[in-house]
mmCIF file of C-alpha atoms and ligand atoms in Angstrom:
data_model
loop_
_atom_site.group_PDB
_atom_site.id
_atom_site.type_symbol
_atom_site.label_atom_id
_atom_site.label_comp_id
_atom_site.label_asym_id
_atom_site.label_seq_id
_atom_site.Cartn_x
_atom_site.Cartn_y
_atom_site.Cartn_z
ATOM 1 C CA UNK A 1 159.197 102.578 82.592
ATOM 2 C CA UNK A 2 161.872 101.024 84.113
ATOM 3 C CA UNK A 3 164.577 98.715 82.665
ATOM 4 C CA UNK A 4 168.049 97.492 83.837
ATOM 5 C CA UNK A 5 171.162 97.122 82.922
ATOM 6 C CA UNK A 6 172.412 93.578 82.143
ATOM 7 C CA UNK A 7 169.730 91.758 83.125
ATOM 8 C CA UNK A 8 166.554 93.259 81.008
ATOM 9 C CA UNK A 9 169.052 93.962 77.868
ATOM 10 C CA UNK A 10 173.017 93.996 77.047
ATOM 11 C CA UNK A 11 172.406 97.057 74.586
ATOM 12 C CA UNK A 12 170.890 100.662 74.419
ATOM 13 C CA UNK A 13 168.396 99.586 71.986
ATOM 14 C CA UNK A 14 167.140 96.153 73.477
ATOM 15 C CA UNK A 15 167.137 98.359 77.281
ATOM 16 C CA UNK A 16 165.372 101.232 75.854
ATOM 17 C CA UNK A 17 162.722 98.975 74.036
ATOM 18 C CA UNK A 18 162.227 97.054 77.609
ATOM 19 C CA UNK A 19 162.008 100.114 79.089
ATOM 20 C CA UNK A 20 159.417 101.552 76.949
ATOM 21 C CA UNK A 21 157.334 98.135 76.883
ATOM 22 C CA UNK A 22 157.361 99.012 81.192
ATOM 23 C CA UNK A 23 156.092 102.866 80.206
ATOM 24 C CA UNK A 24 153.056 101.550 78.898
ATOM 25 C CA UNK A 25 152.657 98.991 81.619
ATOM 26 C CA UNK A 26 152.567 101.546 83.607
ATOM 27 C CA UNK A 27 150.380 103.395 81.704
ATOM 28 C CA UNK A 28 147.973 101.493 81.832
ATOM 29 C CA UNK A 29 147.819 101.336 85.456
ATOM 30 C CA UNK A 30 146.722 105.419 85.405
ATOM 31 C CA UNK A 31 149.125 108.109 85.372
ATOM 32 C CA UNK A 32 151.386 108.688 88.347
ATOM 33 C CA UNK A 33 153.413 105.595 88.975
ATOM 34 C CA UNK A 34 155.986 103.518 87.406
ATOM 35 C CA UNK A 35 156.925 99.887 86.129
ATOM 36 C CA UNK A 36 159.693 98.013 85.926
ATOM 37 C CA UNK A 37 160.397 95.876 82.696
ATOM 38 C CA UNK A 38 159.399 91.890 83.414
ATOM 39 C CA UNK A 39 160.035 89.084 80.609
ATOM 40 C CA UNK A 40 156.195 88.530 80.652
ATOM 41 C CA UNK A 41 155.852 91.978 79.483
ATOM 42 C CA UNK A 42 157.601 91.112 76.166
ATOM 43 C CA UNK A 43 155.722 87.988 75.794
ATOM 44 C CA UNK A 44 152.018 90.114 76.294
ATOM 45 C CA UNK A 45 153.659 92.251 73.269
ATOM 46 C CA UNK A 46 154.247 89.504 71.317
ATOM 47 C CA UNK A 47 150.356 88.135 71.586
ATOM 48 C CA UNK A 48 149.643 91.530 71.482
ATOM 49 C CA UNK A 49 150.965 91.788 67.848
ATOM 50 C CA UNK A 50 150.261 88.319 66.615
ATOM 51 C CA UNK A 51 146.500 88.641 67.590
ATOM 52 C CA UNK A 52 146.587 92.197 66.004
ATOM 53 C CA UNK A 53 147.996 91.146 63.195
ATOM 54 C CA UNK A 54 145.051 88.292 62.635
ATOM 55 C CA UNK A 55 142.381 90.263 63.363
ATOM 56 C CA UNK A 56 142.971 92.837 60.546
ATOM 57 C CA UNK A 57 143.343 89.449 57.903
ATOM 58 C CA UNK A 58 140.445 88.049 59.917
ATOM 59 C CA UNK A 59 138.078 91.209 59.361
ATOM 60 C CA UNK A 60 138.559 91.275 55.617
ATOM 61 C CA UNK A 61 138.279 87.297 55.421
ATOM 62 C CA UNK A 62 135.102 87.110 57.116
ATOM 63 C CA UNK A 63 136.806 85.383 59.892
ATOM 64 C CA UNK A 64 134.286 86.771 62.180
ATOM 65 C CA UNK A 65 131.473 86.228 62.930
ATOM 66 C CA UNK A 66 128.104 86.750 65.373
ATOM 67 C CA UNK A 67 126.257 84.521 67.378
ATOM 68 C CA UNK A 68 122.885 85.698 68.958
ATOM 69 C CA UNK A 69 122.055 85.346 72.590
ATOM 70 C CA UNK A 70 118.279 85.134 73.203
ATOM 71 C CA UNK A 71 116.491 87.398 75.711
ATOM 72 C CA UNK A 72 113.182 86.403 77.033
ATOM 73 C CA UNK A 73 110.486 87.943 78.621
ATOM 74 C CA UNK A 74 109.716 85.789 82.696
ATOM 75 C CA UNK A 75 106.004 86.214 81.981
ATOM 76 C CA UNK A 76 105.524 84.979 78.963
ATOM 77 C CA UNK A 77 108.517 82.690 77.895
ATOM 78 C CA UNK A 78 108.730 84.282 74.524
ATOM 79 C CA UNK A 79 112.164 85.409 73.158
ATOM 80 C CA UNK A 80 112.108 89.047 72.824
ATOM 81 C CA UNK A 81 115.163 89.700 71.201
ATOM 82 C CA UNK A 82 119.073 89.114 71.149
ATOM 83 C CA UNK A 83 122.502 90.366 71.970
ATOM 84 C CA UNK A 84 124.877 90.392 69.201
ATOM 85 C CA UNK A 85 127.826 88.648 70.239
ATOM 86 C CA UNK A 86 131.172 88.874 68.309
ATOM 87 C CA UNK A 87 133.327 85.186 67.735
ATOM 88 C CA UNK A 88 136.264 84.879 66.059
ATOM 89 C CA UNK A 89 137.631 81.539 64.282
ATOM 90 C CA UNK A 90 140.394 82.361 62.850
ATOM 91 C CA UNK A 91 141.922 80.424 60.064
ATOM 92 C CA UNK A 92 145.513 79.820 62.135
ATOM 93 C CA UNK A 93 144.860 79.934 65.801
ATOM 94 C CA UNK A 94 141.299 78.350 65.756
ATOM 95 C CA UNK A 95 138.891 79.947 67.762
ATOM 96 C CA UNK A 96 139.753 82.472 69.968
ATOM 97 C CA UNK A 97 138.149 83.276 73.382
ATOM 98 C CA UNK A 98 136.824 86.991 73.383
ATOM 99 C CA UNK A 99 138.515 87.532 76.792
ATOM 100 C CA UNK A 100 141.627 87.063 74.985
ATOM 101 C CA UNK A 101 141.054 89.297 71.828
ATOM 102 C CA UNK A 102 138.499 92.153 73.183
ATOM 103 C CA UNK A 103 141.178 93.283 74.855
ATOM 104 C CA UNK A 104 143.796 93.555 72.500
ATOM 105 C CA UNK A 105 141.187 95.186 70.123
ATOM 106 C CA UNK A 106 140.233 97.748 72.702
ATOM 107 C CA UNK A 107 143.937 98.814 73.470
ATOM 108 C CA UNK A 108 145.280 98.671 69.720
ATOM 109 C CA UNK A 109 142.525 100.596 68.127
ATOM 110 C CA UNK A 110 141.349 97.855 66.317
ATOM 111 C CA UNK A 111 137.857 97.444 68.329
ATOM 112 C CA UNK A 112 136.253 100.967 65.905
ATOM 113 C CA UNK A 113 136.499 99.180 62.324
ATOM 114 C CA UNK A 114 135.319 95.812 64.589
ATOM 115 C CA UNK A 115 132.718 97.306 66.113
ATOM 116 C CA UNK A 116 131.613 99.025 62.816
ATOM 117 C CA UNK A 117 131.610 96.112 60.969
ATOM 118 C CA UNK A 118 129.303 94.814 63.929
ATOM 119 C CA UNK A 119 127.046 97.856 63.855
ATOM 120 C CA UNK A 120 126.843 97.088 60.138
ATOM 121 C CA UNK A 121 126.342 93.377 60.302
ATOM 122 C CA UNK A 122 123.532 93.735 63.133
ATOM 123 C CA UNK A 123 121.536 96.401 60.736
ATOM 124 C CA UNK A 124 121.742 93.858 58.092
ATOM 125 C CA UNK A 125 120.325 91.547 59.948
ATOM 126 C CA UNK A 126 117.527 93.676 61.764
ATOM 127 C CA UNK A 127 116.668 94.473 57.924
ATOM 128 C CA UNK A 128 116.301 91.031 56.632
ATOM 129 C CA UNK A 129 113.856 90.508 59.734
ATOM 130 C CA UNK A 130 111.820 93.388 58.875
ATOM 131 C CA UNK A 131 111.579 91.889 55.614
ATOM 132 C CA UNK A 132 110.278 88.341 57.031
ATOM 133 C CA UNK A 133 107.869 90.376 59.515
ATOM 134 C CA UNK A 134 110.078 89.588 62.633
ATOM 135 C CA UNK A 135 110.309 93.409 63.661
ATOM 136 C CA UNK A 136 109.191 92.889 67.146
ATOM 137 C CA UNK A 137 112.543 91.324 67.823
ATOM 138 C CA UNK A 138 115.056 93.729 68.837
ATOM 139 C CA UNK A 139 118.968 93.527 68.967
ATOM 140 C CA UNK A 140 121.518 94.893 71.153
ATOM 141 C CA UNK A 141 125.079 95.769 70.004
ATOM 142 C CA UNK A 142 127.833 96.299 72.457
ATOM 143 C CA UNK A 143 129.832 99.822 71.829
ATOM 144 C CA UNK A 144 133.403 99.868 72.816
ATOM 145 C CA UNK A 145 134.149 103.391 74.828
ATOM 146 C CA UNK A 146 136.433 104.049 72.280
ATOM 147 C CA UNK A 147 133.347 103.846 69.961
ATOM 148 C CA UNK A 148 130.977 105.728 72.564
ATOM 149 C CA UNK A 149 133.523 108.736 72.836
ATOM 150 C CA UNK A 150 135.441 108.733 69.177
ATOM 151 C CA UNK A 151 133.204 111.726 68.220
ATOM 152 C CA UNK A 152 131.337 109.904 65.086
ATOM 153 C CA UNK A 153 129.080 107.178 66.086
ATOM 154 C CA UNK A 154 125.936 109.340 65.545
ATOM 155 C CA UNK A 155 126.764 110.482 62.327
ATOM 156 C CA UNK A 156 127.852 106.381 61.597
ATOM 157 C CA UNK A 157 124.527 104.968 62.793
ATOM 158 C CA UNK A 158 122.684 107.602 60.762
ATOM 159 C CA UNK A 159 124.169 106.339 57.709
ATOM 160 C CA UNK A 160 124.280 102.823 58.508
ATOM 161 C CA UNK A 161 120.159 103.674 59.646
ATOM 162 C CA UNK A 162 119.392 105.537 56.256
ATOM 163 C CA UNK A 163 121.726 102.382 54.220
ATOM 164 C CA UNK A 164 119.604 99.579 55.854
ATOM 165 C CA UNK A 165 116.133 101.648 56.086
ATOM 166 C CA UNK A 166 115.590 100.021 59.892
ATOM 167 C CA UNK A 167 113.606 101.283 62.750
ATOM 168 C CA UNK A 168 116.226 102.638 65.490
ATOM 169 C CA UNK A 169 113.606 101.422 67.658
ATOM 170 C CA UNK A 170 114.921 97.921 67.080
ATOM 171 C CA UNK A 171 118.305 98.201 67.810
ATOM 172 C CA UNK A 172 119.476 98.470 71.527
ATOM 173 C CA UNK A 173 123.029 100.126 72.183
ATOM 174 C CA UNK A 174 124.631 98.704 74.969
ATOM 175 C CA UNK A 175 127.389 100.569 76.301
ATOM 176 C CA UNK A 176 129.328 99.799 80.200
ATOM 177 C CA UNK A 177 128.972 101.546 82.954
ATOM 178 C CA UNK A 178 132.931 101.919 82.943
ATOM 179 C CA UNK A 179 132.622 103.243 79.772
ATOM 180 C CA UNK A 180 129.676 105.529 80.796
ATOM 181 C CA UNK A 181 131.047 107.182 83.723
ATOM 182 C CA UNK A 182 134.681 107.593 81.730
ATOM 183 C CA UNK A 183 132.913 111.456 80.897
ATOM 184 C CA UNK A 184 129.064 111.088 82.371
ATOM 185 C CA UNK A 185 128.751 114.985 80.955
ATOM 186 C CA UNK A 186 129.667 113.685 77.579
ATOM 187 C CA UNK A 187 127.825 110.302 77.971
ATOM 188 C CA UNK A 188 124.730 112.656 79.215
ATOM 189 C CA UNK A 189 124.711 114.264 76.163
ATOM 190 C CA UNK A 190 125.288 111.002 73.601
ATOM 191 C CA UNK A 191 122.549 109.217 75.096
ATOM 192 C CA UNK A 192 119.935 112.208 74.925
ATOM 193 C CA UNK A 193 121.063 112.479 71.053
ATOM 194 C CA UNK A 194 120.959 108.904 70.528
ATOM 195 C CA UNK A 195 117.269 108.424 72.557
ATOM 196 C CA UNK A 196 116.184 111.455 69.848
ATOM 197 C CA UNK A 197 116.421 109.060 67.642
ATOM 198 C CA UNK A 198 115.036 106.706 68.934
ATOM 199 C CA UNK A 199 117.571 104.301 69.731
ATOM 200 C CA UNK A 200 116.898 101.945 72.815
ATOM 201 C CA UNK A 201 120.084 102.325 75.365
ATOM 202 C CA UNK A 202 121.176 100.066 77.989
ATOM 203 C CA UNK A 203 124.009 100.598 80.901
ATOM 204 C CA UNK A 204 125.960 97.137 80.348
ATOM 205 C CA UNK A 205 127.634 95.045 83.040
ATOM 206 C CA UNK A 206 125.652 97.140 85.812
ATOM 207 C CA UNK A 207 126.865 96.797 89.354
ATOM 208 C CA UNK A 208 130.495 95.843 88.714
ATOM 209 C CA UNK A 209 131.735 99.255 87.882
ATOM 210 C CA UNK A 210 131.388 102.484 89.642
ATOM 211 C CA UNK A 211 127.727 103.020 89.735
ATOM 212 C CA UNK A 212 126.969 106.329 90.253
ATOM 213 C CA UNK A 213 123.363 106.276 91.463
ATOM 214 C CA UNK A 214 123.078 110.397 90.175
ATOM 215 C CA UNK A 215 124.128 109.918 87.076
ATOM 216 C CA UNK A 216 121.694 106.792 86.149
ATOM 217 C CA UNK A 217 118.792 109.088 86.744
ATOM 218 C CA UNK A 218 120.430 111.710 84.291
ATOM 219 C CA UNK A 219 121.222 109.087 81.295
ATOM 220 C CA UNK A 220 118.634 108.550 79.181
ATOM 221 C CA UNK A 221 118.553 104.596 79.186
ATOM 222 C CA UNK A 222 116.109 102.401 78.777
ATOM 223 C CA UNK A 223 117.022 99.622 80.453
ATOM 224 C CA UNK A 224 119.542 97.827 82.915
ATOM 225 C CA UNK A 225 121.536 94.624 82.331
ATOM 226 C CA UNK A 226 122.913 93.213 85.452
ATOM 227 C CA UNK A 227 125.856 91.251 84.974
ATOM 228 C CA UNK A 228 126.148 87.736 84.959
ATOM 229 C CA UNK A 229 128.480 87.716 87.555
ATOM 230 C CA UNK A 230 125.708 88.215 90.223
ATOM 231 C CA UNK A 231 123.281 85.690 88.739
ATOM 232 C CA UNK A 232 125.033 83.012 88.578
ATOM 233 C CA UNK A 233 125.269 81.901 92.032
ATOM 234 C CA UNK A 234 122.081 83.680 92.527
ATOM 235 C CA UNK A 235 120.347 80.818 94.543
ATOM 236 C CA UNK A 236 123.191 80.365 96.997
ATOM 237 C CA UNK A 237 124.946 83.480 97.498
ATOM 238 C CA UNK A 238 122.497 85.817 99.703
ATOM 239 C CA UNK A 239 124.600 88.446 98.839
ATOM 240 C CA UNK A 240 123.949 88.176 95.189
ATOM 241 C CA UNK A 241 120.618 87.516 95.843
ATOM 242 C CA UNK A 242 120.197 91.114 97.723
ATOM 243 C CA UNK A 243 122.070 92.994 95.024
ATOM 244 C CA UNK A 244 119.423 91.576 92.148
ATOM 245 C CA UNK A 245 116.413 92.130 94.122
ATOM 246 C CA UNK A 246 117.649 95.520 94.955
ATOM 247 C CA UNK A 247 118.626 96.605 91.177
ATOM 248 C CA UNK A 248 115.756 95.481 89.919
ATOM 249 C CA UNK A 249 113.512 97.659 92.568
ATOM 250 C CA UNK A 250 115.752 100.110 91.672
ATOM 251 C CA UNK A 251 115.810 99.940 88.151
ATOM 252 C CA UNK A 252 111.807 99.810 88.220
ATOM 253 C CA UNK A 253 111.402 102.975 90.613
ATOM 254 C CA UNK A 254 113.616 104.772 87.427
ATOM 255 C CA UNK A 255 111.220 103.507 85.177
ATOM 256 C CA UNK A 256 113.557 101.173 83.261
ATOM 257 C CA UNK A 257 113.488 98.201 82.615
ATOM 258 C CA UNK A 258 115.712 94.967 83.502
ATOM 259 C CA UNK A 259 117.612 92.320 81.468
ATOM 260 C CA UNK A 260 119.360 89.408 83.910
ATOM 261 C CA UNK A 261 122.037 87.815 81.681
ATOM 262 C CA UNK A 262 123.008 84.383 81.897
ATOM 263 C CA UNK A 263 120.196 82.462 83.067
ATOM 264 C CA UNK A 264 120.670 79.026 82.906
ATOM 265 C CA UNK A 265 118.733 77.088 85.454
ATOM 266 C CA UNK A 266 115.157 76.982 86.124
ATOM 267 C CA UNK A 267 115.887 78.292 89.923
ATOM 268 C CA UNK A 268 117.595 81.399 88.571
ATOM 269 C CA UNK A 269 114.727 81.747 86.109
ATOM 270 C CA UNK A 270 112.094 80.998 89.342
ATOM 271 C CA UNK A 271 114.051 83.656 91.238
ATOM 272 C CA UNK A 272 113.842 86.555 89.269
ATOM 273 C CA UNK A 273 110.330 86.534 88.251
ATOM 274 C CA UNK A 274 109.457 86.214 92.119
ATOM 275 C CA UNK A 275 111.905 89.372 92.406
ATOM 276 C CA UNK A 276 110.083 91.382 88.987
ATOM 277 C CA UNK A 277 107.818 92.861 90.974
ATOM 278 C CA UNK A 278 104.664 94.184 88.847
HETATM 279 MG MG1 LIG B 1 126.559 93.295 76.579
HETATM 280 MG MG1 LIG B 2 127.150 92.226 79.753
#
């Protein structure tokens, strides 16, 4: 981390601060390189903080909160379960855009007690379902990599399993396939523990990472979400079009099975139950 002499400070302290804001620039870029200290660095920290800062009074005032995202089946129409998504109005700044606090949760630390209380929140509400005699619907959570690898999600959704008294078999983990392929030895191993018991697993986002081909036929997943990214323009971009058709023939040959998020139009719909194969 780089940082200059008069222009990024007029004193050891202010350069050395700049300087270390620029280390973690570069950080974050991957090892081996450098930065040099910008102004918009110092306003990213100050965001940074402030949105830090809310979240923790947001958590313990319930200023989150989730919103479900139906899945359907193409065949039948019916909605076959949910993703949990997280939202976040916060008393002060309104309601802010996941894109703008995900990632500030994922860098500070903050996204394990978020995610937990999500874990959590999602078992409470499988639970009440089972109750009303809705357990055919399912939910999927999205896990953080910092959740995947921290060493004590099994152990957590044990407890949080034995707290609620649900069926694993209703809750579907969702985790990237950045996140996955971060340690595939170590995700190899998570995913055979967590399909033991009986979790469902999905590889999130598919296709816009680094797919390793190898390793999908190691993990033990149930199922493949392609990203929205390639559905959207599904009707119009042949090149999206190819990439679907060929995930899903994929995904099928592997014996898993395929959830297209964000389908909005009927065409899209049309397209990918053409595409399903049998
Ligand atoms: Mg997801
Ligand atoms: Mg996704």
């Amino acid at each position: 981390g780089v940082a200059l002499f008069p222009d990024d400070g007029e004193d050891a302290g202010t350069l050395l601060r700049h300087a270390d804001m620029a280390m973690y620039a570069a950080k974050r870029e991957g090892r081996n390189n450098f930065q040099f200290f910008s102004p918009a660095m110092n306003a990213a920290t100050h965001e940074h903080l402030l949105l830090e800062n809310r979240m923790w009074s947001a958590l313990s005032a319930e200023g989150f909160e989730l919103h479900l995202q139906a899945q359907v089946a193409l065949d039948t129409g019916r909605v076959i379960g949910a993703e949990v998504l997280l939202r976040w109005h916060d008393s002060e700044l309104g309601a802010v855009e996941p894109s703008r606090f995900i990632p500030v949760a994922e860098e500070s630390g903050m996204i394990v007690p978020l995610g937990d209380w999500v874990l959590a929140r999602t078992m409470a509400l499988l639970a009440e379902w089972q109750r009303e005699g809705l357990d055919h619907l399912r939910l999927a959570v999205n896990l953080s990599a910092r959740q995947f690898s921290g060493g004590s999600l099994i152990e957590r959704l044990d407890e949080l399993v034995a707290h609620y008294g649900i069926d694993p078999a209703q809750l579907e983990l969702e985790i990237t396939e950045s996140a996955a392929m971060r340690d595939p030895e170590n995700t190899r191993q998570l995913l055979r523990q967590l399909r033991t018991r009986g979790f469902k697993l999905a590889i999130d986002d598919f296709g816009t990472g680094y797919s390793s081909l190898a390793y999908l036929k190691l993990f033990a997943i149930d199922r493949i979400k392609i990203d929205r990214g390639f559905v959207k323009d599904i009707e119009h971009n042949p090149n999206d079009a190819v990439i679907v058709a060929a995930t899903i023939g994929l995904a099928h040959s592997l014996g898993l099975t395929v959830v297209a998020e964000g389908v909005e139009t009927q065409a899209q719909w049309g397209f990918l139950r053409d595409k399903r194969g049998d």
